[in-house]
Amino acid sequence: MVQNMRIPMSAPYITEEEISAVGDVLRSGRLSLGPKLSDFEAAFSAYMGTKHAVGVSSGTAGLHLAMIAAGINEGDLVITTPFSFVASANVILYEGGIPIFVDVDPETGNIDPALVAAAAEDLRSGAPQARHWLPPSLRDASTHYRRLKAVLPVHVFGQPVNMDPILETARQYDLRVVEDACEAIGAEYKGNKVGSLGDVAVFAFYPNKQMTTGEGGMIVTDRSDWAALFRSLLNQGRDIFSAWLEHDRLGYNYRLDEMSAVLGLGQLSRIDDLIRRRARVAEWYNERLGHIAGVASWPVVETTTHMSWFVYVVRITNGVDRATVMASLEKAGIPSRPYFNPIHVQPFYRQRFGFQVGDFPRTEALARSSLALPFSSIMTEEQVDEVCDGLAKAMRSLVK
Ligand SMILES: *Cc1c(COP(=O)(O)O)cnc(C)c1O
């Protein structure tokens, strides 16, 4: 396995000030449900420009609660993308929903809005072709499925999804829009921050993300009823809010602790700098990749008015086998990752839903050719040189 790598795949950027703030919390004795969480939430909603921000223990936990708020029940349908981290589809299954995967835009790797519209139209019409959008093992007439309720777009690698046509489809069919913004804090679509575009959005703070709280996440929404529901659900379903929540609901422990919250507060105060540093590293990569035959940088499209680089992913364009490139890099002490392995071909999804290779050709073509290189806010120009030299050598030896 990957050992003794000279350059880390990712690395958090944490200051001495943040470390001592965490120490202060530990010394205070108040480790959960305290003032740091409320401060972090207030700062986050101010940054996002949303009415509410609700801290949770992970991005996955936040997306799960968003599925509950969107009313997903057994057999309900949610349109989403197979080109993502597995959590974005798993949360649909947590509530018994059925993921309706549609293929992606071959350029950005983000969900294709035209396919979202086509799937919504067919599934709502109830026409025979509606079943073709269902996972293969559910297509026969005996499977009972319910309503199409929501769409869950993922802003892949920090690039905003083309949201306008998706929001239009959602309006037309009365669908809830849940943005998986876990990779995209600070990214802007046509001048607007992602996370403020749908009904609800979720951010994640795992250590490889643009900002970190260790484990942690944040749900943002303008809907006060949903914010109240989230606060109840994440805290064991405790019923301390409005009367409509009085029915007993199954709750969870998805709380964000005070140490994480104070770290998040520090990181958020530096978020513009953290994102700028990543953009600079991406720029260093872009400049050097121009000179490596068979390697292309990830395209940033016109609707992306601000890219927030989460990972730095390149495409191997000349049919060279990616695994061979990875092995060659690894020998040089440079780690890399095959981002993403599509969700529909994950063993669990194949078994449960009968998916096969070939079901989503654009996703699979991207997945076969994409390679994530080492990337972080604190990566140096010398390290970028080293990775690119290694990559250039690997490609030269493979392209005979
Ligand atoms: C990181 C990530 C998540 C989950 O975040 P966790 O905090 O690790 O649970 C969800 N979706 C996407 C696309 C992600 O990249």
Tab-separated table of C-alpha atoms and ligand atoms in Angstrom, residues 58-60 63 84-85 87 154 180 182-183 204 206 209 216, ligand 1:
chain	number	residue	atom	x	y	z
A	58	SER	CA	-20.422	14.996	9.615
A	59	GLY	CA	-21.441	15.899	6.115
A	60	THR	CA	-23.079	12.505	5.768
A	63	LEU	CA	-27.285	14.947	4.162
A	84	SER	CA	-19.683	11.242	-6.472
A	85	PHE	CA	-18.516	10.036	-3.118
A	87	ALA	CA	-22.255	9.061	0.910
A	154	VAL	CA	-23.309	17.272	-6.015
A	180	ASP	CA	-24.399	18.275	-1.649
A	182	CYS	CA	-19.528	18.993	0.859
A	183	GLU	CA	-16.707	19.656	-1.624
A	204	ALA	CA	-18.415	18.819	5.267
A	206	TYR	CA	-13.374	16.156	7.118
A	209	LYS	CA	-11.776	19.412	2.794
A	216	GLY	CA	-18.029	17.705	11.209
B	1	LIG	C1	-16.848	14.551	1.953
B	1	LIG	C2	-18.108	14.322	1.224
B	1	LIG	C3	-19.291	13.931	1.889
B	1	LIG	C4	-19.366	13.469	3.313
B	1	LIG	O1	-18.748	14.192	4.257
B	1	LIG	P1	-18.320	13.486	5.641
B	1	LIG	O2	-18.117	14.664	6.526
B	1	LIG	O3	-17.062	12.734	5.377
B	1	LIG	O4	-19.421	12.634	6.107
B	1	LIG	C5	-20.460	13.844	1.153
B	1	LIG	N1	-20.483	14.084	-0.151
B	1	LIG	C6	-19.364	14.430	-0.832
B	1	LIG	C7	-19.478	14.681	-2.303
B	1	LIG	C8	-18.142	14.532	-0.176
B	1	LIG	O5	-17.043	14.837	-0.866
